[in-house]
PDB file of C-alpha atoms and ligand atoms in Angstrom:
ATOM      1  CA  UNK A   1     108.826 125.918  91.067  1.00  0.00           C
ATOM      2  CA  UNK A   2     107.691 122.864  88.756  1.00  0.00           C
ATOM      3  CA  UNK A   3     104.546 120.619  90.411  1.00  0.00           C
ATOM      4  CA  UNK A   4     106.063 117.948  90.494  1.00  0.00           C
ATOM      5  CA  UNK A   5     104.052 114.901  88.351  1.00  0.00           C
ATOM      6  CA  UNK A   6     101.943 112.278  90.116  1.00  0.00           C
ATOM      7  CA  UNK A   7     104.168 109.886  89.844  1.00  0.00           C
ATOM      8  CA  UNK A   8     103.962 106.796  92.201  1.00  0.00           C
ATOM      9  CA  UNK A   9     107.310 106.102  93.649  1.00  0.00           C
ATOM     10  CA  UNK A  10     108.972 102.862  92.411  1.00  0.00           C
ATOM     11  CA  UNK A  11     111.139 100.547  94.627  1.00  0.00           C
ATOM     12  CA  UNK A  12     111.801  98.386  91.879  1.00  0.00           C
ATOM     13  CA  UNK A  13     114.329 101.016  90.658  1.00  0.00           C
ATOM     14  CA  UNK A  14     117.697 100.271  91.774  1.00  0.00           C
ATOM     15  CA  UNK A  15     119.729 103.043  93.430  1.00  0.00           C
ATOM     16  CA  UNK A  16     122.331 104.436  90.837  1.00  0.00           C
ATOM     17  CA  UNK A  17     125.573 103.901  91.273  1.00  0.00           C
ATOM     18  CA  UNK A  18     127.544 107.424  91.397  1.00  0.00           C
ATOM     19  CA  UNK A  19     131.150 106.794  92.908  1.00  0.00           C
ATOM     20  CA  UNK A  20     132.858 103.179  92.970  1.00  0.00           C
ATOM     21  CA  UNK A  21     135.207 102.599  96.322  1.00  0.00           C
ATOM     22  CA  UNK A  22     138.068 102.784  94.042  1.00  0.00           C
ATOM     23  CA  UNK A  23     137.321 106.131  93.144  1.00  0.00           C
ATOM     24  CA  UNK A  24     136.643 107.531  96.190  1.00  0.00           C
ATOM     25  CA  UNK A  25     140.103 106.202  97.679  1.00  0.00           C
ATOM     26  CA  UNK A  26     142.083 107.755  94.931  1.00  0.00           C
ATOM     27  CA  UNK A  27     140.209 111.263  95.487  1.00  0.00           C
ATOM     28  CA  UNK A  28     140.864 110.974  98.974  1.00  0.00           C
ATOM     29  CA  UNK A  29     144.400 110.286  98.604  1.00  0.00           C
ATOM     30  CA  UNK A  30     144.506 113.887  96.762  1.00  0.00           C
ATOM     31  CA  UNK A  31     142.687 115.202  98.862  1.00  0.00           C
ATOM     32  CA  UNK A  32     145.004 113.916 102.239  1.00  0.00           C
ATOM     33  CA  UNK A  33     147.948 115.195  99.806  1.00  0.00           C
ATOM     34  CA  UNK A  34     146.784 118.884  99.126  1.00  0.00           C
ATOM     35  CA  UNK A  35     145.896 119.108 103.566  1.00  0.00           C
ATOM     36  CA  UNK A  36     149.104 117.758 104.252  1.00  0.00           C
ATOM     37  CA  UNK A  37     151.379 120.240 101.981  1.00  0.00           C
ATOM     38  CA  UNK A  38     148.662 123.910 102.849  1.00  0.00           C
ATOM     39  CA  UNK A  39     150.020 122.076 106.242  1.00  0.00           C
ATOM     40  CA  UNK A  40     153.469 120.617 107.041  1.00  0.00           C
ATOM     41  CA  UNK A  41     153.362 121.200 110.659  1.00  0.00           C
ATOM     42  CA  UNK A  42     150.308 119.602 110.760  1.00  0.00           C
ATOM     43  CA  UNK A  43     146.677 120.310 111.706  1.00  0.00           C
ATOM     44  CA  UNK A  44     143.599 119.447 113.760  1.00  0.00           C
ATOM     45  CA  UNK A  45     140.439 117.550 111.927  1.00  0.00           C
ATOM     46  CA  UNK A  46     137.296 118.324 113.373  1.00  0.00           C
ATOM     47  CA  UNK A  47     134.810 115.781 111.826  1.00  0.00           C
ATOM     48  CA  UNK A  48     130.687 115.909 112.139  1.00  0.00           C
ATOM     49  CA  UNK A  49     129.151 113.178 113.248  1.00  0.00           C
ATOM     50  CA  UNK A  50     128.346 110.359 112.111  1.00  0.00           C
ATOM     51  CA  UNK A  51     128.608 111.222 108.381  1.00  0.00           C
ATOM     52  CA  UNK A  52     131.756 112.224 108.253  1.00  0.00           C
ATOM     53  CA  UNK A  53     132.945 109.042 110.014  1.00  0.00           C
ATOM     54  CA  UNK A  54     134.360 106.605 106.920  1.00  0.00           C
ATOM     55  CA  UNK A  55     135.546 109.819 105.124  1.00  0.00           C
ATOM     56  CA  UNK A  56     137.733 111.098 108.350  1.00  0.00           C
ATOM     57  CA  UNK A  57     138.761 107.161 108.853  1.00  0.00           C
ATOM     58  CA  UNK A  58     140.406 107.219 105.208  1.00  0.00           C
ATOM     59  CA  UNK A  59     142.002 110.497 105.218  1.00  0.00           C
ATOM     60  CA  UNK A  60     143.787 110.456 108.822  1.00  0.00           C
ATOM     61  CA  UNK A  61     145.459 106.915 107.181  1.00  0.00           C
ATOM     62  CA  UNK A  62     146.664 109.238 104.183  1.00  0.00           C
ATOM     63  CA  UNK A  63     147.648 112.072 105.775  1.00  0.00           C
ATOM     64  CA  UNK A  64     151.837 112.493 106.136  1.00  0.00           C
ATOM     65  CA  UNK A  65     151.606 115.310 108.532  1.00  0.00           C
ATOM     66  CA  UNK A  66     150.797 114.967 112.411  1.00  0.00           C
ATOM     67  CA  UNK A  67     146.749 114.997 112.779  1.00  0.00           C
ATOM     68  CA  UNK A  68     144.967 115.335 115.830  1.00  0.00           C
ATOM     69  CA  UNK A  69     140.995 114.433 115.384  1.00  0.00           C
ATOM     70  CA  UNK A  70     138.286 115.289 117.514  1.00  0.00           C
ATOM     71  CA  UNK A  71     134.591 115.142 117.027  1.00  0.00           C
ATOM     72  CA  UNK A  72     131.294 117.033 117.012  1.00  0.00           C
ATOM     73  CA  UNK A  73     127.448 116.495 116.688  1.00  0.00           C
ATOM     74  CA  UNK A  74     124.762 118.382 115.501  1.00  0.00           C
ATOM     75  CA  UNK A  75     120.935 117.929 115.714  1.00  0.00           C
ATOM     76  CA  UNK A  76     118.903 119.331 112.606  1.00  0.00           C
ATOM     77  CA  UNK A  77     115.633 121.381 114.396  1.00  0.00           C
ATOM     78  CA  UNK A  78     114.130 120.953 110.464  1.00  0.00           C
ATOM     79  CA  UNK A  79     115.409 120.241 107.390  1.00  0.00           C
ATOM     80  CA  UNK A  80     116.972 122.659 105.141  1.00  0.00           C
ATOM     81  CA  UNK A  81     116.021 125.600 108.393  1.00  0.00           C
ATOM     82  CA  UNK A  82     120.085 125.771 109.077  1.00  0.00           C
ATOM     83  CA  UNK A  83     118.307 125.597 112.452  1.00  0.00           C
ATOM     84  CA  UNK A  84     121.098 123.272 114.304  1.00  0.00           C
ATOM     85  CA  UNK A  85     122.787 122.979 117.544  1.00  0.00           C
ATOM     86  CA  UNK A  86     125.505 121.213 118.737  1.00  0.00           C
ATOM     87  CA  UNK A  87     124.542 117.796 120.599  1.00  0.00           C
ATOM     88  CA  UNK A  88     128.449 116.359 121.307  1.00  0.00           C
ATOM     89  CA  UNK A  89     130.715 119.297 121.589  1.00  0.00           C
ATOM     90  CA  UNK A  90     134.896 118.878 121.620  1.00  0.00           C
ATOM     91  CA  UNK A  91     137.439 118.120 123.811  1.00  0.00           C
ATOM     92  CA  UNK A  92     140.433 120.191 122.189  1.00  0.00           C
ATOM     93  CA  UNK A  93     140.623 123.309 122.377  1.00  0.00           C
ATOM     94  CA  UNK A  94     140.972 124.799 119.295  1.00  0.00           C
ATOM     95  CA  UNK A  95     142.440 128.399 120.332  1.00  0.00           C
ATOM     96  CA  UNK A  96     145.600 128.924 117.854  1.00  0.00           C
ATOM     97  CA  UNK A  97     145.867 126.079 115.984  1.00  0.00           C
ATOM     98  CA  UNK A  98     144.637 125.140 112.339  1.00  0.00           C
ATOM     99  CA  UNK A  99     141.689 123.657 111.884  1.00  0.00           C
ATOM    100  CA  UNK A 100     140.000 121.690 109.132  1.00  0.00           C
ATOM    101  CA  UNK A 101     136.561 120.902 109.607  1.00  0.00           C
ATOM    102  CA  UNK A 102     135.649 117.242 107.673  1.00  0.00           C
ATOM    103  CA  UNK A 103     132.118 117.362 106.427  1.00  0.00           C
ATOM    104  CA  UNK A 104     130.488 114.308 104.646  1.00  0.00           C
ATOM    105  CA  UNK A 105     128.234 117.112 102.035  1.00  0.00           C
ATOM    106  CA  UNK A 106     127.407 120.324 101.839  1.00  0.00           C
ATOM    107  CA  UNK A 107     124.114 120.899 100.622  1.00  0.00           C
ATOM    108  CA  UNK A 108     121.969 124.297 101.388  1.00  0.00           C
ATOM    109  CA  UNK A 109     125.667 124.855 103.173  1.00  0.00           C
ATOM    110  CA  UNK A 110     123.239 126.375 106.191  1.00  0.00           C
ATOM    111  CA  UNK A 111     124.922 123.622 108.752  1.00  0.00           C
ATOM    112  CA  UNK A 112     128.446 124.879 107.396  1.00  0.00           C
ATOM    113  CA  UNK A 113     127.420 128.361 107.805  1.00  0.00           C
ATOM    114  CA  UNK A 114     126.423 127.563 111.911  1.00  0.00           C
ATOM    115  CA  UNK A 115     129.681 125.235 112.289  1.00  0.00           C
ATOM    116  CA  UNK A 116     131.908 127.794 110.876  1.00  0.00           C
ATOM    117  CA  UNK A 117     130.437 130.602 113.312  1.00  0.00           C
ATOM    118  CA  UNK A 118     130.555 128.326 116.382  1.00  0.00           C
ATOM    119  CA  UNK A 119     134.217 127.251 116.049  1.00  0.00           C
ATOM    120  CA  UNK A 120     135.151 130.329 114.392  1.00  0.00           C
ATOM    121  CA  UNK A 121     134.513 132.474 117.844  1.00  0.00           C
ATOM    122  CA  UNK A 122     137.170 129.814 119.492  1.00  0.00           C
ATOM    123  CA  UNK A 123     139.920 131.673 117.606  1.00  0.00           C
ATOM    124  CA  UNK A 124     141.832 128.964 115.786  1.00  0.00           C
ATOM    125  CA  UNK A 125     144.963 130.488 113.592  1.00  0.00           C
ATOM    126  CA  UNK A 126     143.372 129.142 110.922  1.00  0.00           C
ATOM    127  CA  UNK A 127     140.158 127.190 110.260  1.00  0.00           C
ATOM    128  CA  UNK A 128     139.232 125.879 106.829  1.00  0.00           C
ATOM    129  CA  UNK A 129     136.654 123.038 105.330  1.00  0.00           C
ATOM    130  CA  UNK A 130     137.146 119.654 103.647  1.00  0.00           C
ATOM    131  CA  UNK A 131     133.945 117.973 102.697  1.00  0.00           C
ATOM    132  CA  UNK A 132     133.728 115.104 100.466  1.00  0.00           C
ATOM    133  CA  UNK A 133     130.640 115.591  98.262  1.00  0.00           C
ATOM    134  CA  UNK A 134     129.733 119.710  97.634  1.00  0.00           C
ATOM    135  CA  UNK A 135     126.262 120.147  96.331  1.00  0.00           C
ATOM    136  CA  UNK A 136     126.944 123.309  94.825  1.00  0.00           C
ATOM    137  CA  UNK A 137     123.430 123.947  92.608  1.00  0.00           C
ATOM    138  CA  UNK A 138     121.355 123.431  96.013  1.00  0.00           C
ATOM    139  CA  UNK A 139     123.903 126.467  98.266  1.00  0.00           C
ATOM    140  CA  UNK A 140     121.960 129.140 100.243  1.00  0.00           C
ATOM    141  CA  UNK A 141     124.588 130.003 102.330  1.00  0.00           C
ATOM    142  CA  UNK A 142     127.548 130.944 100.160  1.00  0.00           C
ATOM    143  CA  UNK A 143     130.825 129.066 101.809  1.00  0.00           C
ATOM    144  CA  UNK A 144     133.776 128.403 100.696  1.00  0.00           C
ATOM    145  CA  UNK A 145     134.734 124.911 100.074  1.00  0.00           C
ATOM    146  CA  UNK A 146     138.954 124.710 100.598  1.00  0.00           C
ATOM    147  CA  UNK A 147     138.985 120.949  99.923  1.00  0.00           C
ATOM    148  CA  UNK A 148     136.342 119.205  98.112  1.00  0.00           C
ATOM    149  CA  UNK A 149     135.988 115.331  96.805  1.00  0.00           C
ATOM    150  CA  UNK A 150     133.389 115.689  94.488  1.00  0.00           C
ATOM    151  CA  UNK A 151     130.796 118.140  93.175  1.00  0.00           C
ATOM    152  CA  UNK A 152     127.656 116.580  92.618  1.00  0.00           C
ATOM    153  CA  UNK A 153     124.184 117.679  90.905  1.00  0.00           C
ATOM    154  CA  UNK A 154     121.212 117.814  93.036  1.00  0.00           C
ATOM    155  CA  UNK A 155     120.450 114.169  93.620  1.00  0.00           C
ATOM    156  CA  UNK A 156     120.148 112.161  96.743  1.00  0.00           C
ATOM    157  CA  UNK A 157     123.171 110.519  98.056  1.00  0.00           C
ATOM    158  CA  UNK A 158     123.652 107.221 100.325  1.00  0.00           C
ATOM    159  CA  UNK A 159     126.775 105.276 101.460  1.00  0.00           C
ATOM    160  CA  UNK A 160     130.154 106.258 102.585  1.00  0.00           C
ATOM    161  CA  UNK A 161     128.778 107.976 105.707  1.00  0.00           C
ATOM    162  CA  UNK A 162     125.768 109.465 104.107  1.00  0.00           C
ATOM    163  CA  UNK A 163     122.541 107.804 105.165  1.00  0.00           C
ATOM    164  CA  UNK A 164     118.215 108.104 104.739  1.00  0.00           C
ATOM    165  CA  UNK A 165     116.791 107.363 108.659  1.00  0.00           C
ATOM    166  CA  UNK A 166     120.499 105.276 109.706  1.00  0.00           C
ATOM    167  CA  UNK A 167     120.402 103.353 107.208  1.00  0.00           C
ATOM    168  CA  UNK A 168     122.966 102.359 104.209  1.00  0.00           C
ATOM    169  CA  UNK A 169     126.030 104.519 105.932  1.00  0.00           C
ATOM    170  CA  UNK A 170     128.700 101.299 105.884  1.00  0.00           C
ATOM    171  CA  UNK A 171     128.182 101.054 101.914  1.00  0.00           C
ATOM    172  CA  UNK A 172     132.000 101.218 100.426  1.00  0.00           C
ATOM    173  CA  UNK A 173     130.857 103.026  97.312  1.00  0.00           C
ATOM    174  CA  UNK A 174     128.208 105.881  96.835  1.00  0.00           C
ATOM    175  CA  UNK A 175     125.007 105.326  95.411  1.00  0.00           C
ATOM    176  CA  UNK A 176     121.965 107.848  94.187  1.00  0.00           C
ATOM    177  CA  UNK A 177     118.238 106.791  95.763  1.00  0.00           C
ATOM    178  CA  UNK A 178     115.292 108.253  95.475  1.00  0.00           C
ATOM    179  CA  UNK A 179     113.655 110.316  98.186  1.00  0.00           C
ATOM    180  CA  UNK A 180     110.167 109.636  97.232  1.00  0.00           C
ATOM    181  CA  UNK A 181     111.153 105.671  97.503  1.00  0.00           C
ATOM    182  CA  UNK A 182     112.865 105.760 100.758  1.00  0.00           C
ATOM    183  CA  UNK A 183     110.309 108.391 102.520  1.00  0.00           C
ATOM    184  CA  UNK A 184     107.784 105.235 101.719  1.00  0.00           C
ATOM    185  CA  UNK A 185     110.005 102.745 102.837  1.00  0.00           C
ATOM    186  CA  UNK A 186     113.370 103.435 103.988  1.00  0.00           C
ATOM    187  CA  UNK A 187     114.070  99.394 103.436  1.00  0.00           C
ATOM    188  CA  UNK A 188     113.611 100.050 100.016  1.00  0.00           C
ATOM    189  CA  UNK A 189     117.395  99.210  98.816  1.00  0.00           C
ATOM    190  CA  UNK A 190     118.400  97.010 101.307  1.00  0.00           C
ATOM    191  CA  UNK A 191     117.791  93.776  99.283  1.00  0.00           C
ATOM    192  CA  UNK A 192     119.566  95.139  96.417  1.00  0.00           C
ATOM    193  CA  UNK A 193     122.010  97.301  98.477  1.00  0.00           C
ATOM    194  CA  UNK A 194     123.906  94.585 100.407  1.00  0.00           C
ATOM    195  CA  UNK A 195     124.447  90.711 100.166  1.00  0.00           C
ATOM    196  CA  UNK A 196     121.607  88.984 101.508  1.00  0.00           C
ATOM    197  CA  UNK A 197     122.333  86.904 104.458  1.00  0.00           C
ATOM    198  CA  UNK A 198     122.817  83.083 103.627  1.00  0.00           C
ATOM    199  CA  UNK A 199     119.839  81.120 105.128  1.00  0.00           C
ATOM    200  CA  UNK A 200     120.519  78.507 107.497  1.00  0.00           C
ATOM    201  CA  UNK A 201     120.162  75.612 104.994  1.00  0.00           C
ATOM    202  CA  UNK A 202     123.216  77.588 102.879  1.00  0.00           C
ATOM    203  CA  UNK A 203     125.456  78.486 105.833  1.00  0.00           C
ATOM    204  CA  UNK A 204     125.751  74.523 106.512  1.00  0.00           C
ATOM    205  CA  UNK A 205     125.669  74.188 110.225  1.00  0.00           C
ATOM    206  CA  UNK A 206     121.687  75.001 110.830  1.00  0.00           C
ATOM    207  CA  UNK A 207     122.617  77.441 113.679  1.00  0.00           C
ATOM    208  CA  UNK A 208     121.013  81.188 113.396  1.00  0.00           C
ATOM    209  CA  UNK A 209     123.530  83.582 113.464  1.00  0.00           C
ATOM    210  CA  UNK A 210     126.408  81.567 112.065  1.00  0.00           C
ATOM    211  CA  UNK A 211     128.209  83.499 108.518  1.00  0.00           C
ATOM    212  CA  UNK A 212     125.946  85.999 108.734  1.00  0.00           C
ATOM    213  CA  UNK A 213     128.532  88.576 106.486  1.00  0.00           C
ATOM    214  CA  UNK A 214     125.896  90.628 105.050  1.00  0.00           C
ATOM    215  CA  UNK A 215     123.722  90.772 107.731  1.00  0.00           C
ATOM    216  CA  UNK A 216     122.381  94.229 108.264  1.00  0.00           C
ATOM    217  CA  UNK A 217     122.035  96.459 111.134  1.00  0.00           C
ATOM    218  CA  UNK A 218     119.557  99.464 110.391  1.00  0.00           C
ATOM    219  CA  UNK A 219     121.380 101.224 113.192  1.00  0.00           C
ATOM    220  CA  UNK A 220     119.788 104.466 114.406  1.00  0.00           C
ATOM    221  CA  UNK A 221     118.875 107.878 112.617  1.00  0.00           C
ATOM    222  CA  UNK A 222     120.601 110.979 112.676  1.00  0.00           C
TER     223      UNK A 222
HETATM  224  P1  IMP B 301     123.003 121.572 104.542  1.00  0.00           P
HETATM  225  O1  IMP B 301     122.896 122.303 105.845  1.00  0.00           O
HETATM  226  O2  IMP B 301     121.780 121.758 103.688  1.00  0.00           O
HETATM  227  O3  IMP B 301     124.264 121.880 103.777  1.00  0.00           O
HETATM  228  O4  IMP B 301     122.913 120.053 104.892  1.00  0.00           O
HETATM  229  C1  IMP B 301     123.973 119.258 105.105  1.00  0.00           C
HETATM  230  C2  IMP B 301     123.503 117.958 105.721  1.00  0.00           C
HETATM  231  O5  IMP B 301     122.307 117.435 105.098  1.00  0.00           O
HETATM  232  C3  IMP B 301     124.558 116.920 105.509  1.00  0.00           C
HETATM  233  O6  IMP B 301     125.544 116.980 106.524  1.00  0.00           O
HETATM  234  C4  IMP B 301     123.763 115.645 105.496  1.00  0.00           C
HETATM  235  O7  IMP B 301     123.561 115.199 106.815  1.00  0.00           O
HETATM  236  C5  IMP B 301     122.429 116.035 104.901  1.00  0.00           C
HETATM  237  N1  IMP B 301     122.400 115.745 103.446  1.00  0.00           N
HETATM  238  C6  IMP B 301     122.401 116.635 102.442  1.00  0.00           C
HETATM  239  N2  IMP B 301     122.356 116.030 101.253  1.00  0.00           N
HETATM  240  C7  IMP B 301     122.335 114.699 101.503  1.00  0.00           C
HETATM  241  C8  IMP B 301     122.317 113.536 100.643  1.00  0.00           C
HETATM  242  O8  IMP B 301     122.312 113.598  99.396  1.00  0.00           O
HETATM  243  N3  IMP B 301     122.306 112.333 101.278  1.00  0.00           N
HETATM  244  C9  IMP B 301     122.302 112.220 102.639  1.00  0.00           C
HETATM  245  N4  IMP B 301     122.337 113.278 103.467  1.00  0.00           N
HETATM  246  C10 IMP B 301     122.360 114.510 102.900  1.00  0.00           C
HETATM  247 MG1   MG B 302     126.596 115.785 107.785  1.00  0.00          MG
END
């Protein structure tokens, strides 16, 4: 491995745009389309959270077949470790039926690998993966992919579910930041990310609070 050079990190670079919110709706429409004919009489989606949350929101809409959707959480012990465990398990029980599990990205694929093996030993008829974004360049863990939105190169991705420390998850569109920027302040693209909120001279009536539409909530991390 390269040392990387001393270069200071710069928040006065913009996060890249990488997917516009017209693009990802028309790969999620194909996507919806190729679950829904692998399975007419329709299927379970078992989603991660939280990333997973605007991706599973858009495809259930799409989806022409009967979907039932239930949910599960993971905490990361360390990053890139595959070291997880499972913080909100489900309420179905997935014995016999098919199963697609709806992943946000799959990166080292080491949390895919641990998800697979825990719902795998519930003996669904069939269990298979959908994940939106598939880092393929960065896979330890070889896993098969049966639906994917997008591959990507190995770049750091926010928006449409996928977030630095809680923040920048309700973006409609996906962007490409820079770790080294948002380790130092994970603010860094708020400004440029979202509409600032209109002061109370703009909003006209003086009262704080009042047409607030870009207001942002940093929400938590995880
Ligand atoms: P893996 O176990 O390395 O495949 O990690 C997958 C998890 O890492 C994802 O579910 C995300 O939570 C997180 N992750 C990986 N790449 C990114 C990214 O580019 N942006 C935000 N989160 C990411
Ligand atoms: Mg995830």
């Amino acid at each position: 491995m390269t040392a990387r050079p001393p270069v200071p990190a710069d928040a006065t670079v913009p996060a890249r745009p990488l997917f516009a919110a017209g693009e990802i709706r028309r790969r999620v429409r194909e996507i919806a389309d190729e679950i829904a004919a692998a399975h007419p009489g329709g299927v379970v989606l078992v989603a991660v959270l939280k990333g997973a949350l605007p991706f599973l929101a858009d495809l259930v809409r799409r989806l022409e077949v009967p979907v039932e959707v239930d949910f599960l959480a993971i905490s990361a012990y360390e990053p890139d470790s595959g070291r997880v465990r499972l913080v909100k398990d489900l309420d179905t029980d997935l014995a016999g039926r098919d199963v697609v599990l709806v992943e946000d990205i799959v990166d080292t694929g080491l949390t895919l690998g641990y998800l697979l093996g825990e719902l795998s030993r519930r003996e669904p008829a069939s269990l298979e993966v959908c994940a939106l974004l598939d880092k393929t360049a960065r896979r330890i863990l070889p896993t098969e992919v049966h639906y994917r939105g997008f591959e990507i190169p190995d770049v750091f991705v926010l928006g449409y579910g996928l977030d630095f420390a809680g923040r920048y998850r309700n973006l409609d569109r996906l962007v490409i930041g820079d770790v080294d920027v948002l380790t130092l302040d994970p603010d860094a693209y708020v400004a440029d990310l979202y509409r600032a909120p209109p002061t109370h001279a703009e909003n006209g009536t003086g009262a704080p609070g009042s047409g607030a539409a870009g207001h942002v909530n940093p929400g938590e991390s995880g």
